């Protein structure tokens, strides 16, 4: 009898162990390969049709631009346009507006970030935008951060897909509850230093473990950790973007990435991709992140093959068309050999 009781306990413990192992395995992230994601990304660009009106392919809002930093919002905004968004609005400080306008006549520049009634001026514009990007060239002035806090609150209310980069990440690092229960897709695009600041831990190789608190706050979160290989992950799936690029690290390349991700996110949200269920997972933000990372890495490679050490982020923007055609439109172009 005593032996049977001990045996029963052993059997129960074995089944308990199997259950715990099974549960742990079921919560392990699913890794998606680049080929799979690239094939999916090719489905995102909207068709070009005479029946469509201006704005359908994307209305993007970029929040950034200060006295010190006018290039960053330009790079993000012009890349968003060149990838294929129809309209891009730059919300900046008054001192930056005229400078940014001289860079490009295509951008709609609104000097509202330091307006005395900033949130009131900005809210009507937010309603018409598909995706909001916060951070490039924002600066760290406390009064600007106070406005951005209001903007994030408005984006929550309007359920706008959101991308946060650069100084926007610095704001989030010190005010982490700003992303709590965000109701739509939210993509953070930190480099390794910014990621360490976000999670309060320098062990970046444990990126998913260190991000547990962020995912507890926001289940709609996707994180892109930029580095020698870009690591993209959400609460259930992950991938890496490797290869291409070059050793040239001129300023502005992260801004290009943020702008590209914003347009891809707009398109992915317009597509009929199944939302999360027992059988599937909503991959839209991860697809958008992959598309932006892949495009910018290849732009870096192609621009470097032409300009070498003199390559700048501006040279990379001129390669968006070539790279996009090759990877996302299934077209072969005159410099296709560069991609081999």
Short mmCIF file of C-alpha atoms in Angstrom, two decimals:
data_model
loop_
_atom_site.label_atom_id
_atom_site.label_comp_id
_atom_site.label_asym_id
_atom_site.label_seq_id
_atom_site.Cartn_x
_atom_site.Cartn_y
_atom_site.Cartn_z
CA UNK A 1 0.00 0.00 0.00
CA UNK A 2 2.82 2.37 0.96
CA UNK A 3 4.60 1.51 -2.29
CA UNK A 4 1.46 2.32 -4.34
CA UNK A 5 1.15 5.75 -2.68
CA UNK A 6 4.79 6.58 -3.53
CA UNK A 7 4.29 5.34 -7.10
CA UNK A 8 1.20 7.48 -7.48
CA UNK A 9 3.10 10.55 -6.30
CA UNK A 10 5.88 9.80 -8.79
CA UNK A 11 3.38 9.48 -11.63
CA UNK A 12 1.72 12.74 -10.63
CA UNK A 13 5.11 14.50 -10.46
CA UNK A 14 6.07 13.16 -13.89
CA UNK A 15 2.83 14.42 -15.40
CA UNK A 16 3.29 17.78 -13.65
CA UNK A 17 6.81 18.04 -15.07
CA UNK A 18 5.58 17.19 -18.56
CA UNK A 19 2.87 19.83 -18.24
CA UNK A 20 5.32 22.52 -17.14
CA UNK A 21 7.75 21.67 -19.94
CA UNK A 22 4.90 21.65 -22.47
CA UNK A 23 3.63 24.98 -21.18
CA UNK A 24 7.10 26.52 -21.36
CA UNK A 25 7.63 25.25 -24.91
CA UNK A 26 4.24 26.59 -25.98
CA UNK A 27 5.28 30.07 -24.80
CA UNK A 28 8.60 30.02 -26.65
CA UNK A 29 8.65 32.61 -29.44
CA UNK A 30 8.14 31.46 -32.99
CA UNK A 31 11.10 32.38 -35.21
CA UNK A 32 10.22 33.54 -38.73
CA UNK A 33 12.76 33.26 -41.54
CA UNK A 34 13.69 36.17 -43.78
CA UNK A 35 12.47 34.46 -46.96
CA UNK A 36 9.01 34.02 -45.47
CA UNK A 37 8.83 37.65 -44.32
CA UNK A 38 10.13 39.03 -47.61
CA UNK A 39 7.47 37.09 -49.52
CA UNK A 40 4.82 38.51 -47.17
CA UNK A 41 6.22 42.06 -47.49
CA UNK A 42 5.84 41.87 -51.26
CA UNK A 43 2.10 41.68 -50.68
CA UNK A 44 2.00 44.95 -48.74
CA UNK A 45 2.54 47.71 -51.34
CA UNK A 46 -0.86 48.94 -52.58
CA UNK A 47 -1.56 48.65 -56.28
CA UNK A 48 -1.08 51.78 -58.37
CA UNK A 49 -4.43 52.66 -59.87
CA UNK A 50 -6.05 55.65 -61.57
CA UNK A 51 -9.11 55.02 -59.41
CA UNK A 52 -7.37 55.91 -56.15
CA UNK A 53 -7.18 59.37 -54.61
CA UNK A 54 -4.28 61.18 -52.97
CA UNK A 55 -3.71 59.92 -49.46
CA UNK A 56 -4.98 56.35 -49.80
CA UNK A 57 -1.45 54.93 -49.98
CA UNK A 58 -0.53 56.55 -46.68
CA UNK A 59 -0.72 59.75 -44.67
CA UNK A 60 2.17 59.75 -42.20
CA UNK A 61 2.86 62.19 -39.37
CA UNK A 62 6.46 62.73 -38.22
CA UNK A 63 6.93 64.46 -34.87
CA UNK A 64 10.43 65.89 -34.58
CA UNK A 65 12.58 68.82 -35.59
CA UNK A 66 14.22 71.35 -33.28
CA UNK A 67 16.75 74.15 -33.52
CA UNK A 68 19.63 71.69 -33.26
CA UNK A 69 18.18 68.85 -35.35
CA UNK A 70 16.50 69.54 -38.68
CA UNK A 71 18.02 66.72 -40.77
CA UNK A 72 16.55 63.81 -38.81
CA UNK A 73 12.85 64.58 -39.40
CA UNK A 74 13.62 65.31 -43.04
CA UNK A 75 15.36 61.95 -43.54
CA UNK A 76 12.50 60.08 -41.86
CA UNK A 77 9.81 61.97 -43.77
CA UNK A 78 11.42 61.86 -47.23
CA UNK A 79 12.12 58.13 -46.86
CA UNK A 80 8.49 57.56 -45.92
CA UNK A 81 7.50 59.41 -49.09
CA UNK A 82 10.01 57.64 -51.32
CA UNK A 83 8.93 54.21 -50.06
CA UNK A 84 5.45 55.10 -51.27
CA UNK A 85 3.37 57.11 -48.80
CA UNK A 86 1.25 59.76 -50.52
CA UNK A 87 1.52 62.53 -47.92
CA UNK A 88 3.91 63.16 -45.03
CA UNK A 89 3.41 65.83 -42.39
CA UNK A 90 6.28 67.06 -40.19
CA UNK A 91 5.27 68.52 -36.82
CA UNK A 92 8.25 70.50 -35.53
CA UNK A 93 9.31 73.55 -33.53
CA UNK A 94 8.92 76.94 -35.17
CA UNK A 95 12.69 77.49 -35.44
CA UNK A 96 13.07 74.28 -37.47
CA UNK A 97 10.13 74.71 -39.83
CA UNK A 98 11.63 77.06 -42.43
CA UNK A 99 14.83 75.02 -42.60
CA UNK A 100 12.96 71.74 -43.15
CA UNK A 101 10.76 73.37 -45.79
CA UNK A 102 13.86 74.36 -47.76
CA UNK A 103 14.97 70.71 -47.88
CA UNK A 104 11.88 69.55 -49.75
CA UNK A 105 8.73 71.10 -51.21
CA UNK A 106 6.96 67.74 -50.95
CA UNK A 107 6.74 67.73 -47.15
CA UNK A 108 3.91 69.43 -45.27
CA UNK A 109 5.64 71.21 -42.39
CA UNK A 110 3.62 72.33 -39.35
CA UNK A 111 5.49 74.40 -36.67
CA UNK A 112 3.23 73.42 -33.77
CA UNK A 113 5.43 71.66 -31.21
CA UNK A 114 6.24 74.89 -29.34
CA UNK A 115 2.86 76.56 -29.91
CA UNK A 116 1.12 77.78 -26.76
CA UNK A 117 -1.90 75.62 -27.67
CA UNK A 118 0.07 72.78 -29.24
CA UNK A 119 -2.28 69.87 -28.49
CA UNK A 120 -5.31 71.83 -29.68
CA UNK A 121 -3.56 72.71 -32.94
CA UNK A 122 -2.29 69.16 -33.51
CA UNK A 123 -5.38 67.05 -32.71
CA UNK A 124 -7.39 67.83 -35.91
CA UNK A 125 -4.39 66.78 -38.01
CA UNK A 126 -3.95 63.52 -36.11
CA UNK A 127 -7.44 62.40 -37.03
CA UNK A 128 -6.57 62.21 -40.73
CA UNK A 129 -3.21 60.41 -40.35
CA UNK A 130 -2.75 56.65 -40.76
CA UNK A 131 0.50 56.25 -38.76
CA UNK A 132 2.37 58.51 -36.34
CA UNK A 133 6.18 58.53 -35.99
CA UNK A 134 7.62 60.27 -32.92
CA UNK A 135 11.25 61.07 -32.25
CA UNK A 136 13.57 62.04 -35.13
CA UNK A 137 15.29 65.32 -34.21
CA UNK A 138 12.85 65.90 -31.35
CA UNK A 139 15.46 67.10 -28.87
CA UNK A 140 15.10 66.74 -25.11
CA UNK A 141 13.56 70.02 -24.07
CA UNK A 142 11.13 69.41 -21.22
CA UNK A 143 8.43 71.63 -22.73
CA UNK A 144 8.59 69.64 -25.99
CA UNK A 145 8.35 66.37 -24.04
CA UNK A 146 5.23 67.69 -22.30
CA UNK A 147 3.63 68.28 -25.70
CA UNK A 148 4.64 64.81 -26.90
CA UNK A 149 3.05 63.26 -23.81
CA UNK A 150 -0.20 64.93 -24.84
CA UNK A 151 0.27 63.74 -28.42
CA UNK A 152 0.73 60.13 -27.27
CA UNK A 153 -2.41 60.47 -25.15
CA UNK A 154 -4.31 61.72 -28.21
CA UNK A 155 -2.92 58.86 -30.30
CA UNK A 156 -4.21 56.45 -27.67
CA UNK A 157 -7.65 58.00 -27.80
CA UNK A 158 -7.69 57.89 -31.60
CA UNK A 159 -6.14 54.37 -31.66
CA UNK A 160 -3.40 55.40 -34.10
CA UNK A 161 -0.58 52.98 -35.02
CA UNK A 162 2.59 54.46 -33.55
CA UNK A 163 6.34 54.24 -34.19
CA UNK A 164 8.76 55.71 -31.63
CA UNK A 165 12.46 56.36 -32.32
CA UNK A 166 15.42 58.48 -31.16
CA UNK A 167 14.56 61.09 -28.51
CA UNK A 168 11.05 59.71 -28.35
CA UNK A 169 12.62 56.58 -26.86
CA UNK A 170 14.45 58.71 -24.30
CA UNK A 171 11.09 60.12 -23.23
CA UNK A 172 9.58 56.64 -22.97
CA UNK A 173 12.57 55.38 -20.95
CA UNK A 174 11.85 57.93 -18.27
CA UNK A 175 8.05 57.73 -18.53
CA UNK A 176 7.42 54.06 -19.27
CA UNK A 177 3.71 54.21 -18.36
CA UNK A 178 3.13 56.29 -21.50
CA UNK A 179 2.95 53.03 -23.47
CA UNK A 180 0.74 51.22 -20.95
CA UNK A 181 -2.25 49.52 -22.60
CA UNK A 182 -1.59 51.19 -25.94
CA UNK A 183 -4.63 50.14 -28.00
CA UNK A 184 -3.04 49.68 -31.44
CA UNK A 185 0.26 48.66 -32.98
CA UNK A 186 3.27 50.26 -31.27
CA UNK A 187 6.78 49.83 -32.67
CA UNK A 188 9.92 50.92 -30.77
CA UNK A 189 13.14 51.16 -32.81
CA UNK A 190 16.06 51.48 -30.36
CA UNK A 191 19.73 50.96 -31.03
CA UNK A 192 21.59 48.86 -28.48
CA UNK A 193 22.28 51.79 -26.13
CA UNK A 194 18.67 52.99 -26.31
CA UNK A 195 17.42 49.45 -25.72
CA UNK A 196 19.58 49.12 -22.60
CA UNK A 197 18.12 52.38 -21.33
CA UNK A 198 14.57 51.19 -22.03
CA UNK A 199 14.89 47.92 -20.14
CA UNK A 200 17.35 49.11 -17.49
CA UNK A 201 19.79 46.35 -18.33
CA UNK A 202 22.96 46.30 -20.43
CA UNK A 203 22.74 42.54 -21.15
CA UNK A 204 21.30 43.05 -24.60
CA UNK A 205 21.82 39.41 -25.57
CA UNK A 206 18.90 38.64 -23.23
CA UNK A 207 16.70 41.00 -25.19
CA UNK A 208 13.42 39.09 -24.81
CA UNK A 209 13.86 38.36 -21.10
CA UNK A 210 14.78 41.97 -20.44
CA UNK A 211 11.71 43.18 -22.34
CA UNK A 212 9.20 41.24 -20.21
CA UNK A 213 8.05 44.32 -18.33
CA UNK A 214 7.46 46.23 -21.56
CA UNK A 215 5.23 43.46 -22.90
CA UNK A 216 3.33 43.36 -19.62
CA UNK A 217 2.59 47.04 -20.08
CA UNK A 218 1.70 46.79 -23.76
CA UNK A 219 0.64 43.59 -25.50
CA UNK A 220 0.57 45.39 -28.89
CA UNK A 221 4.29 46.15 -28.71
CA UNK A 222 6.93 45.24 -31.32
CA UNK A 223 10.61 46.05 -30.71
CA UNK A 224 13.35 46.52 -33.31
CA UNK A 225 16.84 46.41 -31.77
CA UNK A 226 19.16 47.90 -34.38
CA UNK A 227 22.72 46.61 -34.57
CA UNK A 228 25.10 44.42 -36.61
CA UNK A 229 21.98 42.33 -37.09
CA UNK A 230 18.55 43.82 -36.52
CA UNK A 231 16.54 41.84 -33.98
CA UNK A 232 12.76 42.17 -34.30
CA UNK A 233 10.35 40.63 -31.81
CA UNK A 234 6.97 40.91 -30.17
CA UNK A 235 5.36 38.84 -27.41
CA UNK A 236 5.08 35.73 -29.60
CA UNK A 237 7.27 35.91 -32.71
CA UNK A 238 10.72 37.13 -33.67
CA UNK A 239 13.16 37.37 -36.55
CA UNK A 240 16.57 38.76 -37.48
CA UNK A 241 17.63 40.83 -40.47
CA UNK A 242 21.23 40.11 -41.34
CA UNK A 243 23.72 40.79 -44.10
CA UNK A 244 24.12 43.67 -46.57
CA UNK A 245 24.86 47.11 -45.21
CA UNK A 246 28.45 48.34 -45.00
CA UNK A 247 30.98 49.63 -42.52
CA UNK A 248 29.92 53.21 -43.22
CA UNK A 249 27.93 54.65 -40.33
CA UNK A 250 27.02 58.21 -41.30
CA UNK A 251 24.29 59.95 -39.31
CA UNK A 252 20.65 59.70 -40.33
CA UNK A 253 20.41 56.00 -41.17
CA UNK A 254 18.20 55.27 -38.16
CA UNK A 255 15.86 58.05 -39.31
CA UNK A 256 15.58 56.42 -42.73
CA UNK A 257 14.63 53.18 -41.00
CA UNK A 258 11.94 54.81 -38.87
CA UNK A 259 10.40 56.52 -41.90
CA UNK A 260 10.40 53.31 -43.93
CA UNK A 261 8.83 51.33 -41.07
CA UNK A 262 6.06 53.94 -40.75
CA UNK A 263 5.01 53.51 -44.40
CA UNK A 264 5.22 49.72 -44.28
CA UNK A 265 3.13 49.79 -41.09
CA UNK A 266 0.50 51.92 -42.80
CA UNK A 267 0.24 49.41 -45.64
CA UNK A 268 0.23 46.38 -43.37
CA UNK A 269 -2.66 47.83 -41.35
CA UNK A 270 -4.63 48.27 -44.57
CA UNK A 271 -4.18 44.62 -45.52
CA UNK A 272 -6.58 41.85 -44.56
CA UNK A 273 -4.14 39.85 -42.41
CA UNK A 274 -5.70 37.61 -39.74
CA UNK A 275 -5.53 38.96 -36.20
CA UNK A 276 -4.26 36.86 -33.33
CA UNK A 277 -6.21 33.71 -32.53
CA UNK A 278 -5.44 30.22 -31.28
CA UNK A 279 -4.19 29.30 -34.76
CA UNK A 280 -2.49 32.48 -35.92
CA UNK A 281 -0.75 35.63 -34.80
CA UNK A 282 -1.04 39.19 -36.05
CA UNK A 283 2.25 39.67 -37.92
CA UNK A 284 1.57 43.13 -39.34
CA UNK A 285 3.89 45.18 -37.13
CA UNK A 286 6.65 42.61 -37.44
CA UNK A 287 6.26 42.61 -41.24
CA UNK A 288 6.47 46.41 -41.30
CA UNK A 289 9.58 46.35 -39.14
CA UNK A 290 11.22 43.71 -41.31
CA UNK A 291 10.41 45.65 -44.48
CA UNK A 292 11.99 48.82 -43.14
CA UNK A 293 15.12 47.04 -41.89
CA UNK A 294 15.60 45.10 -45.12
CA UNK A 295 15.15 48.15 -47.32
CA UNK A 296 17.57 50.37 -45.38
CA UNK A 297 20.27 47.69 -45.16
CA UNK A 298 20.12 47.21 -48.92
CA UNK A 299 20.10 50.98 -49.56
CA UNK A 300 23.25 51.19 -47.49
CA UNK A 301 24.88 48.41 -49.50
CA UNK A 302 23.98 49.87 -52.91
CA UNK A 303 24.90 53.45 -51.97
CA UNK A 304 28.22 52.32 -50.51
CA UNK A 305 29.03 50.38 -53.69
CA UNK A 306 28.71 53.68 -55.54
CA UNK A 307 30.07 56.27 -53.11
CA UNK A 308 32.29 54.35 -50.69
CA UNK A 309 33.47 56.35 -47.70
CA UNK A 310 31.83 59.52 -49.01
CA UNK A 311 28.39 57.92 -48.71
CA UNK A 312 25.84 59.78 -46.57
CA UNK A 313 22.24 59.12 -45.60
CA UNK A 314 21.17 61.44 -48.41
CA UNK A 315 22.86 59.11 -50.92
CA UNK A 316 20.89 56.24 -49.41
CA UNK A 317 17.56 58.00 -49.96
CA UNK A 318 18.33 58.17 -53.68
CA UNK A 319 18.60 54.36 -53.71
CA UNK A 320 15.15 53.68 -52.24
CA UNK A 321 13.54 53.28 -55.65
CA UNK A 322 16.18 50.86 -56.92
CA UNK A 323 16.09 48.68 -53.80
CA UNK A 324 12.30 48.77 -53.49
CA UNK A 325 11.84 47.70 -57.09
CA UNK A 326 14.24 44.81 -56.67
CA UNK A 327 12.99 43.41 -53.37
CA UNK A 328 9.37 44.49 -53.03
CA UNK A 329 8.10 44.85 -56.62
CA UNK A 330 9.79 41.80 -58.18
CA UNK A 331 11.48 43.96 -60.79
CA UNK A 332 15.00 43.53 -62.09
CA UNK A 333 16.86 46.78 -62.68
CA UNK A 334 20.03 47.88 -64.35
CA UNK A 335 22.20 47.44 -61.27
CA UNK A 336 20.70 44.12 -60.24
CA UNK A 337 24.17 42.59 -60.06
CA UNK A 338 24.80 44.65 -56.90
CA UNK A 339 22.28 42.46 -55.07
CA UNK A 340 23.92 39.16 -56.00
#
